[in-house]
Amino acid sequence: MNEFVYTTIGRIVVDLAFVVLVILAIFFTITFLISLIIALSFKRGKVYFPRLMLFGISVLEGVVRPTLRLFSIDSSSVDRIGIELRNRVSLPRLQAVPKNKRAVFFPQCLRSKECPARLTPEGVECIGCGRCEIGKAKKVSEKEGYKVFIAPGSSVIKRMIKKYDIKGVIGVACNREVREGLELCGSYGIPTLGIPLTRDGCVETLLDWREFYEVIEELG
Ligand code: SF4
């Protein structure tokens, strides 16, 4: 009797170990393949299978990152690829949103150190003093029909989205905040394009303004 019980338990353990090994093998094979496609896209500057890669970056990030390191691709590049992928997926959806339902969110650190604008419940209210590029970008975007905000934090973003029934967003921020913003808006089902700062920090950060105006133009 004892021998039968021990044999049965032994078989169950071996079977379970086999199943776990098979699941792990499948998981790592899929992860490796996704990493390969991402690496190939990165090297060639062309996005292949954006939705699959988006899944790879979002869900399998913890595994994909170290794998990408094998291809000499660092973490910030992975962030950048993730943003680019999400942008690719969002672009056609955002183009379908009427312009008066779109909003641009700038970070307050992009302002001049001498910015005279006041902080209001709708964020920092730019008066177009000309000390930084935001004034001009605001004018250009508003002419296109966008609502424009300088947000000191994500609570203003959430409030403005709700207040103005915003259905599409262009968000400017550092890599990490753009990623978080894309995830936040994604959770509301709002298509969002993220434009990362070229130099982040607490004050007088930098943006590739040409890229910003190109995005506005591309969205039409
Ligand atoms: S243009 Fe607007 S955001 Fe820039 S410094 Fe002047 S008031 Fe501030």
XYZ file of N, CA and C and ligand atoms in Angstrom:
668
model
N 0.819 -1.222 0.000
C 0.000 0.000 0.000
C 0.857 1.278 0.000
N 1.825 1.286 0.934
C 2.713 2.444 1.038
C 3.469 2.685 -0.266
N 3.887 1.552 -0.833
C 4.664 1.656 -2.073
C 3.812 2.278 -3.190
N 2.505 1.879 -3.222
C 1.586 2.403 -4.235
C 1.416 3.925 -4.065
N 1.223 4.350 -2.797
C 1.034 5.790 -2.517
C 2.267 6.574 -2.946
N 3.452 6.074 -2.568
C 4.687 6.787 -2.906
C 4.894 6.849 -4.415
N 4.551 5.747 -5.101
C 4.718 5.733 -6.557
C 3.785 6.747 -7.209
N 2.527 6.767 -6.717
C 1.541 7.700 -7.281
C 1.975 9.146 -7.062
N 2.400 9.446 -5.807
C 2.839 10.821 -5.511
C 4.034 11.185 -6.396
N 4.952 10.266 -6.513
C 6.132 10.500 -7.344
C 5.753 10.822 -8.773
N 4.785 10.055 -9.313
C 4.352 10.286 -10.700
C 3.717 11.672 -10.859
N 2.870 12.011 -9.847
C 2.196 13.329 -9.906
C 3.234 14.446 -9.902
N 4.238 14.323 -9.025
C 5.277 15.365 -8.942
C 6.023 15.476 -10.274
N 6.384 14.323 -10.841
C 7.117 14.337 -12.120
C 6.261 14.962 -13.217
N 4.960 14.584 -13.249
C 4.057 15.141 -14.278
C 3.917 16.651 -14.121
N 3.743 17.068 -12.853
C 3.598 18.512 -12.594
C 4.855 19.266 -13.025
N 6.014 18.717 -12.682
C 7.286 19.357 -13.041
C 7.394 19.458 -14.558
N 6.940 18.423 -15.257
C 6.997 18.421 -16.714
C 6.105 19.537 -17.285
N 4.873 19.622 -16.732
C 3.928 20.656 -17.206
C 4.509 22.050 -16.969
N 5.078 22.262 -15.766
C 5.664 23.575 -15.454
C 6.793 23.883 -16.432
N 7.633 22.879 -16.697
C 8.756 23.082 -17.630
C 8.267 23.445 -19.022
N 7.199 22.746 -19.469
C 6.650 23.030 -20.803
C 6.114 24.465 -20.850
N 5.358 24.862 -19.782
C 4.795 26.227 -19.747
C 5.924 27.261 -19.783
N 6.977 27.020 -18.965
C 8.105 27.962 -18.938
C 8.795 28.033 -20.296
N 8.955 26.860 -20.922
C 9.621 26.831 -22.237
C 8.813 27.637 -23.255
N 7.472 27.461 -23.231
C 6.613 28.205 -24.169
C 6.722 29.709 -23.891
N 6.623 30.071 -22.587
C 6.676 31.480 -22.187
C 7.982 32.135 -22.664
N 9.117 31.453 -22.378
C 10.400 32.065 -22.746
C 10.617 32.076 -24.258
N 10.075 31.083 -24.954
C 10.212 31.087 -26.420
C 9.443 32.268 -27.008
N 8.189 32.463 -26.521
C 7.379 33.588 -27.021
C 8.070 34.907 -26.697
N 8.543 35.018 -25.435
C 9.215 36.254 -25.019
C 10.441 36.524 -25.892
N 11.196 35.459 -26.133
C 12.405 35.622 -26.933
C 12.055 36.063 -28.351
N 11.009 35.471 -28.919
C 10.604 35.835 -30.280
C 10.144 37.289 -30.341
N 9.353 37.692 -29.315
C 8.884 39.087 -29.279
C 10.087 40.023 -29.157
N 11.036 39.659 -28.291
C 12.241 40.486 -28.126
C 13.005 40.601 -29.441
N 13.062 39.484 -30.174
C 13.761 39.501 -31.463
C 13.097 40.475 -32.434
N 11.750 40.423 -32.476
C 11.019 41.321 -33.391
C 11.244 42.772 -32.980
N 11.201 43.032 -31.646
C 11.428 44.404 -31.166
C 12.839 44.862 -31.546
N 13.811 43.978 -31.312
C 15.202 44.325 -31.620
C 15.359 44.617 -33.114
N 14.729 43.801 -33.935
C 14.797 43.971 -35.388
C 14.163 45.310 -35.786
N 13.016 45.617 -35.171
C 12.328 46.879 -35.467
C 13.217 48.050 -35.092
N 13.850 47.910 -33.917
C 14.707 48.995 -33.426
C 15.891 49.221 -34.365
N 16.529 48.132 -34.741
C 17.722 48.231 -35.599
C 17.368 48.785 -36.977
N 16.193 48.409 -37.495
C 15.812 48.837 -38.854
C 14.995 50.115 -38.884
N 14.623 50.628 -37.682
C 13.839 51.858 -37.611
C 12.446 51.698 -38.176
N 11.931 50.465 -38.171
C 10.594 50.206 -38.713
C 9.832 49.338 -37.713
N 8.564 49.691 -37.436
C 7.823 48.926 -36.427
C 7.083 47.762 -37.070
N 7.473 46.535 -36.674
C 6.772 45.334 -37.155
C 5.758 44.890 -36.106
N 4.610 44.424 -36.521
C 3.575 43.907 -35.617
C 3.397 44.787 -34.380
N 2.996 46.056 -34.531
C 2.956 46.969 -33.377
C 2.162 46.443 -32.185
N 1.020 45.801 -32.446
C 0.200 45.334 -31.316
C 0.899 44.216 -30.543
N 1.526 43.326 -31.276
C 2.240 42.221 -30.616
C 3.407 42.774 -29.783
N 4.119 43.748 -30.352
C 5.256 44.321 -29.628
C 4.793 45.121 -28.431
N 3.664 45.791 -28.603
C 3.079 46.548 -27.490
C 2.776 45.593 -26.333
N 2.214 44.457 -26.690
C 1.926 43.433 -25.682
C 3.237 42.983 -25.027
N 4.248 42.761 -25.864
C 5.547 42.320 -25.347
C 6.117 43.319 -24.368
N 6.026 44.600 -24.731
C 6.616 45.620 -23.866
C 5.781 45.825 -22.605
N 4.454 45.811 -22.753
C 3.595 46.075 -21.590
C 3.586 44.915 -20.604
N 3.342 43.716 -21.121
C 3.110 42.582 -20.229
C 4.390 41.830 -19.879
N 5.225 41.677 -20.860
C 6.407 40.863 -20.606
C 7.651 41.710 -20.325
N 7.422 42.982 -19.965
C 8.512 43.933 -19.841
C 9.682 43.424 -18.991
N 9.341 42.856 -17.851
C 10.374 42.390 -16.929
C 11.319 41.386 -17.567
N 10.804 40.595 -18.486
C 11.639 39.577 -19.126
C 12.267 40.132 -20.396
N 11.475 41.001 -21.072
C 11.951 41.520 -22.356
C 13.182 42.423 -22.162
N 13.146 43.253 -21.090
C 14.255 44.185 -20.866
C 15.623 43.493 -20.808
N 15.787 42.497 -19.890
C 17.098 41.841 -19.849
C 17.470 41.167 -21.167
N 16.435 40.651 -21.868
C 16.723 39.998 -23.154
C 17.249 41.032 -24.144
N 16.614 42.236 -24.116
C 17.046 43.272 -25.056
C 18.467 43.741 -24.757
N 18.851 43.632 -23.466
C 20.214 44.011 -23.119
C 21.227 43.148 -23.871
N 20.819 41.906 -24.190
C 21.706 41.025 -24.966
C 21.989 41.622 -26.337
N 21.029 42.473 -26.793
C 21.210 43.105 -28.099
C 21.748 44.535 -27.947
N 22.321 44.811 -26.761
C 22.893 46.139 -26.454
C 21.876 47.258 -26.568
N 20.616 46.990 -26.210
C 19.592 48.030 -26.216
C 19.275 48.361 -24.763
N 19.524 49.633 -24.341
C 19.355 49.963 -22.920
C 17.897 50.262 -22.574
N 17.658 50.427 -21.251
C 16.299 50.616 -20.740
C 15.576 51.827 -21.331
N 16.305 52.980 -21.418
C 15.622 54.179 -21.917
C 15.221 53.989 -23.377
N 16.018 53.222 -24.113
C 15.646 52.947 -25.507
C 14.388 52.096 -25.550
N 14.272 51.157 -24.586
C 13.078 50.315 -24.542
C 11.857 51.201 -24.272
N 12.025 52.178 -23.320
C 10.931 53.122 -23.047
C 10.542 53.835 -24.334
N 11.559 54.300 -25.037
C 11.337 55.078 -26.262
C 10.607 54.209 -27.310
N 11.030 52.948 -27.412
C 10.370 52.047 -28.376
C 8.916 51.836 -27.955
N 8.714 51.638 -26.624
C 7.355 51.440 -26.111
C 6.469 52.617 -26.461
N 7.017 53.843 -26.303
C 6.249 55.056 -26.607
C 5.933 55.099 -28.106
N 6.974 54.792 -28.899
C 6.785 54.831 -30.351
C 5.725 53.820 -30.800
N 5.776 52.642 -30.195
C 4.802 51.604 -30.554
C 3.390 52.039 -30.206
N 3.244 52.553 -28.968
C 1.904 52.995 -28.555
C 1.427 54.119 -29.475
N 2.368 55.022 -29.843
C 2.010 56.117 -30.751
C 1.500 55.580 -32.086
N 2.221 54.570 -32.603
C 1.806 53.978 -33.891
C 0.391 53.404 -33.807
N 0.137 52.726 -32.684
C -1.175 52.106 -32.528
C -2.249 53.183 -32.359
N -1.898 54.273 -31.651
C -2.889 55.328 -31.344
C -3.181 56.257 -32.517
N -2.175 56.448 -33.396
C -2.302 57.473 -34.447
C -3.621 57.436 -35.221
N -3.972 56.297 -35.842
C -5.231 56.309 -36.617
C -6.458 56.563 -35.747
N -6.422 56.086 -34.498
C -7.578 56.293 -33.606
C -7.688 57.769 -33.224
N -6.533 58.396 -32.998
C -6.535 59.816 -32.622
C -6.967 60.690 -33.804
N -6.561 60.269 -35.010
C -6.959 61.036 -36.204
C -8.474 61.039 -36.375
N -9.110 59.986 -35.858
C -10.568 59.885 -36.008
C -11.311 60.744 -34.972
N -10.589 61.278 -33.992
C -11.234 62.101 -32.947
C -11.381 63.539 -33.449
N -12.584 64.143 -33.344
C -12.730 65.545 -33.775
C -11.743 66.443 -33.017
N -11.221 67.451 -33.726
C -10.158 68.273 -33.117
C -10.598 68.965 -31.835
N -11.891 69.326 -31.765
C -12.343 70.029 -30.546
C -12.497 69.080 -29.355
N -12.222 67.781 -29.599
C -12.244 66.802 -28.496
C -10.836 66.313 -28.182
N -9.828 67.008 -28.753
C -8.440 66.625 -28.484
C -7.805 67.646 -27.544
N -6.825 67.186 -26.784
C -6.121 68.122 -25.894
C -4.621 67.874 -25.946
N -3.875 68.967 -25.727
C -2.418 68.873 -25.600
C -2.075 69.165 -24.143
N -1.248 68.319 -23.545
C -0.788 68.562 -22.175
C 0.729 68.762 -22.181
N 1.154 69.952 -21.719
C 2.587 70.225 -21.573
C 2.950 70.107 -20.088
N 4.203 69.751 -19.794
C 4.615 69.747 -18.378
C 5.041 71.163 -17.980
N 4.873 71.514 -16.724
C 5.214 72.883 -16.320
C 6.724 73.153 -16.369
N 7.542 72.081 -16.301
C 9.005 72.266 -16.325
C 9.508 72.753 -17.682
N 8.637 72.735 -18.682
C 9.040 73.160 -20.026
C 8.991 74.690 -20.166
N 8.426 75.358 -19.141
C 8.303 76.830 -19.190
C 9.648 77.504 -18.929
N 9.703 78.800 -19.239
C 10.880 79.596 -18.869
C 10.917 79.723 -17.347
N 12.133 79.881 -16.809
C 12.267 80.073 -15.351
C 11.559 81.348 -14.908
N 11.461 82.309 -15.851
C 10.811 83.592 -15.511
C 9.355 83.635 -15.948
N 8.736 82.496 -16.083
C 7.346 82.457 -16.557
C 6.432 83.253 -15.608
N 5.689 84.217 -16.158
C 4.818 85.031 -15.300
C 3.413 84.431 -15.137
N 3.174 83.253 -15.729
C 1.807 82.697 -15.725
C 1.364 82.266 -14.330
N 0.052 82.348 -14.109
C -0.540 81.973 -12.809
C -0.962 80.520 -12.819
N -0.941 79.941 -11.615
C -1.460 78.574 -11.490
C -2.959 78.664 -11.221
N -3.754 77.977 -12.025
C -5.210 77.998 -11.871
C -5.703 76.553 -11.693
N -6.984 76.359 -11.410
C -7.474 74.973 -11.296
C -7.328 74.179 -12.599
N -7.100 74.896 -13.727
C -6.917 74.197 -15.009
C -5.444 74.104 -15.391
N -4.592 74.251 -14.408
C -3.154 74.191 -14.668
C -2.570 75.590 -14.788
N -1.335 75.670 -15.287
C -0.679 76.974 -15.427
C -1.254 77.660 -16.666
N -1.681 78.943 -16.474
C -2.364 79.624 -17.576
C -1.384 80.487 -18.366
N -0.898 79.943 -19.484
C 0.082 80.656 -20.321
C -0.531 81.949 -20.864
N 0.254 83.046 -20.777
C -0.248 84.314 -21.319
C 0.505 84.699 -22.597
N 1.306 83.734 -23.092
C 2.014 83.978 -24.366
C 3.017 85.102 -24.289
N 3.797 85.124 -23.204
C 4.747 86.235 -23.018
C 5.942 86.142 -23.964
N 6.136 84.979 -24.576
C 7.230 84.829 -25.531
C 8.545 84.362 -24.909
N 8.552 84.140 -23.603
C 9.807 83.703 -22.965
C 10.130 82.235 -23.255
N 9.121 81.464 -23.648
C 9.395 80.077 -24.056
C 8.488 79.733 -25.241
N 8.700 78.556 -25.794
C 7.999 78.162 -27.026
C 6.540 77.770 -26.773
N 6.204 77.517 -25.494
C 4.842 77.037 -25.217
C 3.790 78.012 -25.747
N 4.075 79.322 -25.583
C 3.117 80.346 -26.027
C 2.745 80.150 -27.498
N 3.791 79.981 -28.340
C 3.537 79.824 -29.781
C 2.828 78.481 -30.062
N 3.326 77.415 -29.391
C 2.740 76.083 -29.613
C 1.261 76.075 -29.212
N 0.955 76.806 -28.153
C -0.436 76.884 -27.672
C -1.309 77.548 -28.756
N -0.767 78.654 -29.277
C -1.509 79.405 -30.300
C -1.785 78.523 -31.526
N -0.709 77.836 -31.985
C -0.829 76.976 -33.168
C -1.850 75.861 -32.911
N -1.745 75.220 -31.729
C -2.623 74.080 -31.413
C -4.070 74.538 -31.255
N -4.264 75.681 -30.575
C -5.632 76.179 -30.373
C -6.271 76.565 -31.706
N -5.448 77.083 -32.603
C -5.966 77.441 -33.931
C -6.500 76.196 -34.640
N -5.842 75.067 -34.386
C -6.279 73.790 -34.973
C -7.527 73.235 -34.281
N -7.838 73.768 -33.111
C -9.034 73.317 -32.387
C -8.752 72.594 -31.080
N -7.465 72.387 -30.775
C -7.108 71.648 -29.555
C -7.318 72.490 -28.299
N -7.591 71.823 -27.189
C -7.514 72.466 -25.877
C -6.064 72.286 -25.429
N -5.486 73.303 -24.817
C -4.082 73.205 -24.412
C -3.941 73.485 -22.920
N -3.207 72.618 -22.242
C -3.016 72.780 -20.793
C -1.539 72.615 -20.433
N -1.141 73.352 -19.408
C 0.185 73.113 -18.813
C -0.117 72.476 -17.466
N 0.137 71.180 -17.383
C -0.317 70.427 -16.203
C 0.798 70.248 -15.176
N 0.541 70.704 -13.948
C 1.554 70.475 -12.905
C 1.532 69.042 -12.362
N 0.531 68.267 -12.722
C 0.463 66.883 -12.228
C -0.650 66.124 -12.911
N -0.705 64.808 -12.653
C -1.686 63.977 -13.364
C -3.123 64.265 -12.928
N -3.297 64.874 -11.710
C -4.674 65.142 -11.264
C -5.341 66.185 -12.177
N -4.549 67.174 -12.635
C -5.104 68.186 -13.560
C -5.492 67.511 -14.875
N -4.628 66.592 -15.331
C -4.915 65.895 -16.594
C -6.252 65.152 -16.481
N -6.397 64.380 -15.393
C -7.640 63.610 -15.219
C -8.847 64.542 -15.177
N -8.694 65.663 -14.417
C -9.820 66.601 -14.275
C -10.212 67.229 -15.604
N -9.204 67.644 -16.387
C -9.500 68.325 -17.657
C -10.111 67.367 -18.680
N -9.630 66.107 -18.635
C -10.190 65.102 -19.557
C -11.679 64.945 -19.274
N -11.988 64.907 -17.985
C -13.383 64.725 -17.589
C -14.203 65.984 -17.896
N -13.662 67.142 -17.468
C -14.404 68.401 -17.616
C -14.733 68.712 -19.078
N -13.750 68.522 -19.974
C -13.961 68.903 -21.377
C -14.302 67.708 -22.270
N -14.547 66.554 -21.641
C -14.923 65.357 -22.384
C -13.912 65.066 -23.499
N -12.632 65.100 -23.111
C -11.541 64.906 -24.075
C -11.503 63.450 -24.533
N -11.366 63.273 -25.861
C -11.373 61.911 -26.426
C -10.036 61.515 -27.049
N -9.120 62.472 -27.125
C -7.803 62.174 -27.695
C -6.771 63.118 -27.099
N -5.545 62.612 -26.867
C -4.550 63.420 -26.149
C -3.177 63.377 -26.828
N -2.505 64.555 -26.804
C -1.072 64.596 -27.121
C -0.396 64.979 -25.811
N 0.485 64.139 -25.328
C 1.122 64.408 -24.036
C 2.623 64.578 -24.179
N 3.134 65.686 -23.611
C 4.585 65.933 -23.604
C 5.083 65.725 -22.176
N 6.147 64.968 -22.008
C 6.703 64.731 -20.664
C 8.015 63.964 -20.798
N 8.632 63.653 -19.652
C 9.838 62.826 -19.705
C 9.424 61.396 -20.070
N 10.397 60.563 -20.441
C 10.095 59.188 -20.881
C 9.165 58.453 -19.929
N 9.512 58.500 -18.634
C 8.748 57.718 -17.656
C 7.309 58.230 -17.564
N 7.177 59.593 -17.508
C 5.817 60.151 -17.371
C 4.995 59.966 -18.638
N 5.660 60.020 -19.783
C 4.915 59.760 -21.032
C 4.372 58.339 -20.997
N 5.229 57.419 -20.570
C 4.794 56.014 -20.501
C 3.614 55.857 -19.555
N 3.744 56.484 -18.370
C 2.651 56.391 -17.390
C 1.380 57.049 -17.935
N 1.562 58.204 -18.601
C 0.420 58.926 -19.176
C -0.279 58.099 -20.247
N 0.538 57.420 -21.070
C -0.044 56.585 -22.124
C -0.851 55.454 -21.503
N -0.294 54.896 -20.409
C -1.024 53.804 -19.739
C -2.308 54.331 -19.099
N -2.212 55.526 -18.463
C -3.384 56.121 -17.810
C -4.488 56.385 -18.838
N -4.129 57.079 -19.939
C -5.140 57.390 -20.954
C -5.637 56.106 -21.608
N -4.726 55.140 -21.788
C -5.122 53.852 -22.358
C -6.185 53.191 -21.497
N -6.062 53.344 -20.166
C -7.046 52.712 -19.273
C -8.416 53.393 -19.400
N -8.433 54.665 -19.874
C -9.712 55.346 -20.125
C -10.194 55.092 -21.563
N -9.394 54.354 -22.342
C -9.744 54.110 -23.749
C -9.533 55.346 -24.612
N -8.645 56.260 -24.163
C -8.400 57.488 -24.919
C -7.113 57.346 -25.728
N -7.187 57.435 -27.077
C -5.954 57.343 -27.855
C -5.020 58.513 -27.535
N -3.756 58.203 -27.317
C -2.812 59.229 -26.872
C -1.488 59.105 -27.605
N -0.957 60.262 -28.019
C 0.380 60.279 -28.600
C 1.317 60.903 -27.580
N 2.408 60.236 -27.287
C 3.369 60.774 -26.318
C 4.580 61.338 -27.029
N 5.005 62.547 -26.601
C 6.239 63.125 -27.154
C 7.203 63.334 -25.982
N 8.261 62.532 -25.898
C 9.188 62.673 -24.772
C 10.070 63.915 -24.894
N 10.387 64.506 -23.751
C 11.305 65.642 -23.717
C 12.680 65.174 -24.179
N 13.443 66.092 -24.765
C 14.800 65.702 -25.162
C 15.779 65.927 -24.010
N 15.395 66.801 -23.064
C 16.172 66.902 -21.814
C 15.175 67.059 -20.685
N 15.183 66.096 -19.743
C 14.213 66.230 -18.648
C 14.884 66.851 -17.426
N 14.130 66.996 -16.368
C 14.629 67.663 -15.161
C 13.481 68.409 -14.518
N 13.843 69.350 -13.593
C 12.774 70.059 -12.871
C 12.443 71.401 -13.518
N 13.440 72.048 -14.138
C 13.181 73.359 -14.764
C 13.790 73.437 -16.156
N 13.189 74.316 -16.961
C 13.673 74.590 -18.319
C 14.119 73.329 -19.054
N 13.221 72.369 -19.111
C 13.502 71.150 -19.858
C 13.399 71.463 -21.357
N 13.811 70.513 -22.168
C 13.833 70.789 -23.608
C 12.957 69.809 -24.379
N 12.403 70.321 -25.472
C 11.576 69.489 -26.341
C 12.016 69.726 -27.779
N 11.954 68.680 -28.581
C 12.206 68.858 -30.007
C 10.916 69.433 -30.593
N 10.858 70.772 -30.666
C 9.609 71.427 -31.084
C 9.228 71.079 -32.512
N 10.276 70.783 -33.331
C 9.965 70.399 -34.713
C 9.109 69.130 -34.704
N 9.491 68.196 -33.809
C 8.727 66.941 -33.697
C 7.289 67.246 -33.272
N 7.149 68.179 -32.322
C 5.803 68.522 -31.843
C 4.933 69.054 -32.991
N 5.482 70.030 -33.755
C 4.682 70.614 -34.840
C 4.398 69.570 -35.936
N 5.368 68.650 -36.124
C 5.149 67.587 -37.133
C 3.985 66.687 -36.725
N 3.920 66.396 -35.402
C 2.824 65.541 -34.898
C 1.486 66.240 -35.129
N 1.424 67.543 -34.824
C 0.176 68.295 -35.017
C -0.235 68.253 -36.492
N 0.792 68.402 -37.352
C 0.510 68.409 -38.791
C 0.062 67.016 -39.256
N 0.784 65.980 -38.788
C 0.483 64.610 -39.214
C -0.936 64.201 -38.794
N -1.362 64.702 -37.635
C -2.692 64.328 -37.152
C -3.798 64.954 -38.008
N -3.440 66.075 -38.645
C -4.400 66.732 -39.548
C -5.611 67.296 -38.846
S 5.095 81.683 -23.077
Fe 3.569 81.033 -21.561
S 4.462 79.279 -20.551
Fe 6.132 80.308 -21.638
S 7.016 81.652 -20.120
Fe 5.479 82.853 -21.184
S 3.581 82.638 -20.023
Fe 5.016 81.049 -19.322
